[in-house]
CSV table of C-alpha atoms in Angstrom, one decimal:
chain,number,residue,atom,x,y,z
A,1,UNK,CA,-1.2,12.1,-16.1
A,2,UNK,CA,-1.7,8.6,-17.3
A,3,UNK,CA,1.0,6.5,-18.5
A,4,UNK,CA,0.4,5.3,-22.0
A,5,UNK,CA,0.3,1.5,-21.2
A,6,UNK,CA,-2.2,1.7,-18.4
A,7,UNK,CA,-4.1,4.7,-19.4
A,8,UNK,CA,-7.1,2.3,-19.6
A,9,UNK,CA,-7.2,1.9,-15.6
A,10,UNK,CA,-6.2,5.9,-14.9
A,11,UNK,CA,-9.8,6.2,-16.7
A,12,UNK,CA,-11.4,3.5,-15.2
A,13,UNK,CA,-10.1,4.3,-11.3
A,14,UNK,CA,-10.9,8.1,-12.1
A,15,UNK,CA,-14.7,6.9,-12.7
A,16,UNK,CA,-14.4,4.8,-9.8
A,17,UNK,CA,-13.4,7.1,-7.1
A,18,UNK,CA,-15.9,9.8,-8.4
A,19,UNK,CA,-19.1,7.7,-7.7
A,20,UNK,CA,-21.3,9.5,-5.6
A,21,UNK,CA,-22.9,6.1,-4.0
A,22,UNK,CA,-20.8,2.9,-2.7
A,23,UNK,CA,-20.2,0.8,-5.4
A,24,UNK,CA,-20.3,-2.0,-3.2
A,25,UNK,CA,-17.0,-4.0,-5.0
A,26,UNK,CA,-13.3,-3.6,-4.8
A,27,UNK,CA,-10.9,-2.9,-8.0
A,28,UNK,CA,-7.7,-5.3,-8.4
A,29,UNK,CA,-4.9,-4.5,-9.8
A,30,UNK,CA,-2.3,-7.4,-10.3
A,31,UNK,CA,0.7,-8.0,-12.1
A,32,UNK,CA,4.4,-9.8,-11.5
A,33,UNK,CA,6.4,-8.9,-8.9
A,34,UNK,CA,8.9,-5.6,-10.1
A,35,UNK,CA,6.5,-5.0,-12.7
A,36,UNK,CA,5.6,-1.3,-11.6
A,37,UNK,CA,1.8,-2.1,-10.2
A,38,UNK,CA,2.7,-0.3,-7.0
A,39,UNK,CA,4.6,2.7,-8.5
A,40,UNK,CA,1.4,3.1,-10.5
A,41,UNK,CA,-1.0,3.2,-7.9
A,42,UNK,CA,1.3,5.6,-5.6
A,43,UNK,CA,1.9,7.9,-8.5
A,44,UNK,CA,-2.1,7.5,-9.3
A,45,UNK,CA,-2.3,8.4,-5.6
A,46,UNK,CA,0.4,11.4,-5.8
A,47,UNK,CA,-1.4,12.8,-8.8
A,48,UNK,CA,-4.4,13.2,-7.5
A,49,UNK,CA,-5.3,14.6,-3.6
A,50,UNK,CA,-3.3,12.3,-1.7
A,51,UNK,CA,-5.5,13.0,1.7
A,52,UNK,CA,-8.3,10.9,0.1
A,53,UNK,CA,-6.6,8.1,0.2
A,54,UNK,CA,-5.6,5.6,2.9
A,55,UNK,CA,-2.6,3.3,1.8
A,56,UNK,CA,-1.3,0.2,3.5
A,57,UNK,CA,1.3,-2.1,2.5
A,58,UNK,CA,0.3,-5.7,3.5
A,59,UNK,CA,3.6,-7.0,3.8
A,60,UNK,CA,4.4,-8.9,6.2
A,61,UNK,CA,1.3,-7.8,8.3
A,62,UNK,CA,0.2,-10.2,10.7
A,63,UNK,CA,-3.0,-8.4,12.3
A,64,UNK,CA,-6.1,-6.5,11.5
A,65,UNK,CA,-4.5,-3.8,14.1
A,66,UNK,CA,-1.7,-3.7,12.3
A,67,UNK,CA,-3.4,-2.3,9.3
A,68,UNK,CA,-6.1,0.1,11.5
A,69,UNK,CA,-2.4,1.3,13.4
A,70,UNK,CA,-1.4,2.5,9.8
A,71,UNK,CA,-4.9,4.3,9.1
A,72,UNK,CA,-5.1,6.1,12.5
A,73,UNK,CA,-1.4,7.1,11.8
A,74,UNK,CA,-2.5,8.7,8.5
A,75,UNK,CA,-5.7,10.1,9.5
A,76,UNK,CA,-4.1,11.7,12.7
A,77,UNK,CA,-0.5,12.4,12.3
A,78,UNK,CA,-0.3,14.3,15.4
A,79,UNK,CA,-2.0,12.0,17.8
A,80,UNK,CA,0.1,9.5,16.5
A,81,UNK,CA,3.3,11.2,16.7
A,82,UNK,CA,6.1,10.1,18.4
A,83,UNK,CA,5.8,12.7,21.0
A,84,UNK,CA,1.9,12.1,21.7
A,85,UNK,CA,2.7,8.3,22.2
A,86,UNK,CA,5.3,9.4,24.7
A,87,UNK,CA,2.9,11.9,26.1
A,88,UNK,CA,0.3,9.4,26.1
A,89,UNK,CA,2.5,7.2,28.1
A,90,UNK,CA,3.2,9.5,30.9
A,91,UNK,CA,-0.2,10.4,30.8
A,92,UNK,CA,-1.2,6.6,31.2
A,93,UNK,CA,1.3,6.2,34.6
A,94,UNK,CA,0.1,9.5,36.2
A,95,UNK,CA,-3.6,8.3,36.2
A,96,UNK,CA,-2.5,4.7,37.3
A,97,UNK,CA,-1.0,6.3,40.4
A,98,UNK,CA,-3.5,9.0,41.4
A,99,UNK,CA,-6.5,7.4,40.5
A,100,UNK,CA,-5.0,3.8,41.4
A,101,UNK,CA,-6.3,2.1,38.0
A,102,UNK,CA,-4.4,-0.1,36.0
A,103,UNK,CA,-5.4,0.8,32.1
A,104,UNK,CA,-4.2,-2.2,30.8
A,105,UNK,CA,-7.4,-3.9,32.2
A,106,UNK,CA,-5.8,-5.4,35.2
A,107,UNK,CA,-6.2,-4.8,38.7
A,108,UNK,CA,-3.8,-2.7,40.1
A,109,UNK,CA,-1.6,-3.7,43.1
A,110,UNK,CA,-2.7,-0.6,45.2
A,111,UNK,CA,-7.0,-0.3,46.4
A,112,UNK,CA,-9.3,0.2,43.2
A,113,UNK,CA,-11.9,2.4,45.5
A,114,UNK,CA,-14.4,2.8,42.2
A,115,UNK,CA,-13.9,1.2,38.5
A,116,UNK,CA,-13.7,3.4,35.7
A,117,UNK,CA,-14.9,2.7,32.1
A,118,UNK,CA,-12.4,1.4,29.7
A,119,UNK,CA,-10.4,4.1,28.0
A,120,UNK,CA,-10.4,3.1,24.5
A,121,UNK,CA,-9.6,4.9,20.9
A,122,UNK,CA,-11.8,7.1,19.1
A,123,UNK,CA,-13.7,5.0,16.7
A,124,UNK,CA,-11.7,6.4,14.0
A,125,UNK,CA,-12.9,3.9,11.4
A,126,UNK,CA,-16.1,5.7,11.4
A,127,UNK,CA,-14.4,8.7,9.7
A,128,UNK,CA,-13.4,6.8,6.4
A,129,UNK,CA,-16.3,8.5,4.7
A,130,UNK,CA,-15.0,9.4,1.2
A,131,UNK,CA,-11.8,7.8,1.5
A,132,UNK,CA,-10.3,5.4,-0.9
A,133,UNK,CA,-9.0,2.7,0.9
A,134,UNK,CA,-5.5,1.1,-1.1
A,135,UNK,CA,-4.5,-2.3,-0.1
A,136,UNK,CA,-0.9,-3.3,-1.8
A,137,UNK,CA,1.2,-6.3,-1.6
A,138,UNK,CA,-1.7,-8.7,-0.8
A,139,UNK,CA,0.3,-11.5,-1.7
A,140,UNK,CA,3.2,-10.9,1.0
A,141,UNK,CA,0.4,-10.7,3.4
A,142,UNK,CA,1.1,-12.9,6.6
A,143,UNK,CA,-2.4,-13.7,7.7
A,144,UNK,CA,-4.3,-16.1,5.4
A,145,UNK,CA,-5.5,-15.2,2.2
A,146,UNK,CA,-9.2,-15.8,3.1
A,147,UNK,CA,-8.9,-13.8,6.2
A,148,UNK,CA,-7.3,-10.7,4.8
A,149,UNK,CA,-10.1,-10.6,2.0
A,150,UNK,CA,-12.8,-11.4,4.5
A,151,UNK,CA,-11.4,-8.2,6.5
A,152,UNK,CA,-11.3,-6.4,3.8
A,153,UNK,CA,-14.8,-7.0,2.3
A,154,UNK,CA,-15.8,-5.5,5.9
A,155,UNK,CA,-15.1,-2.3,4.4
A,156,UNK,CA,-16.7,-2.5,1.3
A,157,UNK,CA,-19.8,-4.3,2.2
A,158,UNK,CA,-20.5,-2.8,5.5
A,159,UNK,CA,-18.5,0.4,5.4
A,160,UNK,CA,-19.3,1.0,2.2
A,161,UNK,CA,-16.1,2.4,1.1
A,162,UNK,CA,-14.1,2.0,-1.9
A,163,UNK,CA,-11.2,0.0,-2.3
A,164,UNK,CA,-8.3,-0.7,-4.5
A,165,UNK,CA,-6.2,-4.0,-4.1
A,166,UNK,CA,-2.9,-4.4,-5.7
A,167,UNK,CA,-1.4,-8.2,-5.8
A,168,UNK,CA,0.4,-10.7,-7.6
A,169,UNK,CA,-2.4,-12.8,-8.1
A,170,UNK,CA,-0.5,-15.7,-9.8
A,171,UNK,CA,1.7,-16.1,-6.7
A,172,UNK,CA,-1.3,-16.3,-4.6
A,173,UNK,CA,-2.3,-18.9,-6.6
A,174,UNK,CA,0.7,-20.9,-7.2
A,175,UNK,CA,1.9,-20.8,-3.5
A,176,UNK,CA,-1.3,-22.4,-2.8
A,177,UNK,CA,-1.0,-25.4,-5.0
A,178,UNK,CA,2.8,-25.6,-3.9
A,179,UNK,CA,1.7,-26.1,-0.7
A,180,UNK,CA,-1.1,-28.6,-1.7
A,181,UNK,CA,-3.9,-26.3,-0.4
A,182,UNK,CA,-6.4,-26.2,-3.4
A,183,UNK,CA,-8.8,-25.3,-0.6
A,184,UNK,CA,-7.4,-22.2,-0.3
A,185,UNK,CA,-7.3,-21.3,-3.4
A,186,UNK,CA,-10.7,-22.5,-4.5
A,187,UNK,CA,-11.9,-19.8,-1.4
A,188,UNK,CA,-9.5,-17.0,-2.6
A,189,UNK,CA,-11.5,-17.4,-5.9
A,190,UNK,CA,-14.5,-17.5,-4.2
A,191,UNK,CA,-14.0,-14.6,-1.9
A,192,UNK,CA,-12.5,-12.7,-5.3
A,193,UNK,CA,-15.7,-13.3,-6.7
A,194,UNK,CA,-17.9,-11.7,-4.3
A,195,UNK,CA,-15.6,-8.7,-3.3
A,196,UNK,CA,-13.4,-8.2,-6.5
A,197,UNK,CA,-15.8,-6.1,-9.3
A,198,UNK,CA,-13.2,-5.0,-12.0
A,199,UNK,CA,-9.7,-6.7,-12.6
A,200,UNK,CA,-6.5,-5.4,-14.6
A,201,UNK,CA,-3.4,-6.3,-15.3
A,202,UNK,CA,-0.9,-3.5,-14.7
A,203,UNK,CA,1.7,-2.9,-17.6
A,204,UNK,CA,5.4,-1.9,-17.1
A,205,UNK,CA,5.5,2.0,-18.6
A,206,UNK,CA,9.3,2.0,-18.4
A,207,UNK,CA,9.3,5.1,-19.7
A,208,UNK,CA,7.4,6.8,-17.1
A,209,UNK,CA,8.5,5.2,-14.6
A,210,UNK,CA,12.5,6.0,-15.7
A,211,UNK,CA,11.3,9.8,-15.6
A,212,UNK,CA,10.2,9.4,-12.1
A,213,UNK,CA,13.4,7.8,-11.2
A,214,UNK,CA,15.7,10.2,-12.7
A,215,UNK,CA,14.0,12.8,-10.0
A,216,UNK,CA,15.0,11.0,-7.3
A,217,UNK,CA,18.9,10.6,-8.1
A,218,UNK,CA,20.9,13.4,-6.0
A,219,UNK,CA,23.2,14.2,-8.2
A,220,UNK,CA,22.2,17.0,-10.7
A,221,UNK,CA,25.0,16.0,-13.1
A,222,UNK,CA,23.6,12.4,-13.3
A,223,UNK,CA,20.3,13.4,-13.7
A,224,UNK,CA,21.3,15.2,-16.8
A,225,UNK,CA,23.5,12.5,-17.9
A,226,UNK,CA,20.8,9.8,-17.4
A,227,UNK,CA,18.2,12.0,-19.2
A,228,UNK,CA,20.6,12.5,-22.4
A,229,UNK,CA,20.9,8.5,-22.7
A,230,UNK,CA,17.6,7.4,-21.2
A,231,UNK,CA,17.0,5.8,-24.9
A,232,UNK,CA,20.1,3.7,-24.3
A,233,UNK,CA,18.9,2.6,-20.7
A,234,UNK,CA,15.8,1.7,-21.7
A,235,UNK,CA,17.0,-0.2,-24.5
A,236,UNK,CA,19.2,-2.6,-22.2
A,237,UNK,CA,16.2,-2.8,-20.0
A,238,UNK,CA,14.1,-4.3,-23.0
A,239,UNK,CA,16.8,-6.2,-24.3
A,240,UNK,CA,17.6,-7.9,-21.2
A,241,UNK,CA,13.7,-8.9,-20.9
A,242,UNK,CA,13.8,-8.8,-17.2
A,243,UNK,CA,10.8,-6.1,-16.7
A,244,UNK,CA,11.6,-5.2,-12.9
A,245,UNK,CA,11.3,-1.6,-12.5
A,246,UNK,CA,12.6,-1.9,-8.9
A,247,UNK,CA,15.7,-3.3,-10.0
A,248,UNK,CA,15.7,-0.4,-12.7
A,249,UNK,CA,15.6,2.0,-9.8
A,250,UNK,CA,18.2,0.1,-7.7
A,251,UNK,CA,20.7,0.5,-10.9
A,252,UNK,CA,20.4,4.4,-11.1
A,253,UNK,CA,20.7,4.6,-7.5
A,254,UNK,CA,23.9,2.7,-7.7
A,255,UNK,CA,25.0,4.6,-10.8
A,256,UNK,CA,24.3,8.1,-9.0
A,257,UNK,CA,26.4,7.2,-6.0
A,258,UNK,CA,29.2,6.1,-8.6
A,259,UNK,CA,29.0,9.3,-10.6
A,260,UNK,CA,29.4,11.6,-7.3
A,261,UNK,CA,32.1,10.0,-6.6
A,262,UNK,CA,33.5,11.0,-9.6
A,263,UNK,CA,32.3,14.3,-9.0
A,264,UNK,CA,34.8,14.5,-6.1
A,265,UNK,CA,37.8,12.5,-7.6
């Protein structure tokens, strides 16, 4: 289950998520872009019980509501399905017409004989007991870094939940300093000290990642070929000293497409 380079991280995460009480701190997994940290945590979740985790990428997230919506979709996939959303809109329209109520909180053009309490989503965030929250791509969040960390801290401190954060920490601090936002960098480090209990540097594990990437190839012939020549692929990858597993996967997908064209010829 564990990757060779990151076995110590896997063992610690196993310990962390097995705690019966609230640890009252989050775990930070950090590393450069493309080094495989997202692949590592997704693979870790997949090899455990995925329903015990709620995963969200913070890439481009500009409001807390986007995060909560993602959690709701994972907790209630049927209620969050496209069909249910359409049904909800139809029901909402019927209620507005029949009861003469505007559920958006504005007065209807029709007469309102009596008021009704606001219809709100269930308090689903109270049903997160036992879940492990994973926040990926912290450095790519559109919210100010101190604001998103303060939000995450609510789950840890007030919710008593276990939280794993995945980030390119160097990019966070470098961006702040580049924009002369030294105060932001200091605030990040201050909040980090309060929020993060353990930090780990995820190391690239090209061998395990390559084996996993091969599984996603469409052509069975290509899979067999890459498996036979995997040592060549790994040697080229290491010789290039690029270290970006995301591009390794993309290269394999491109080769898979080329291989299928050869089959057709």
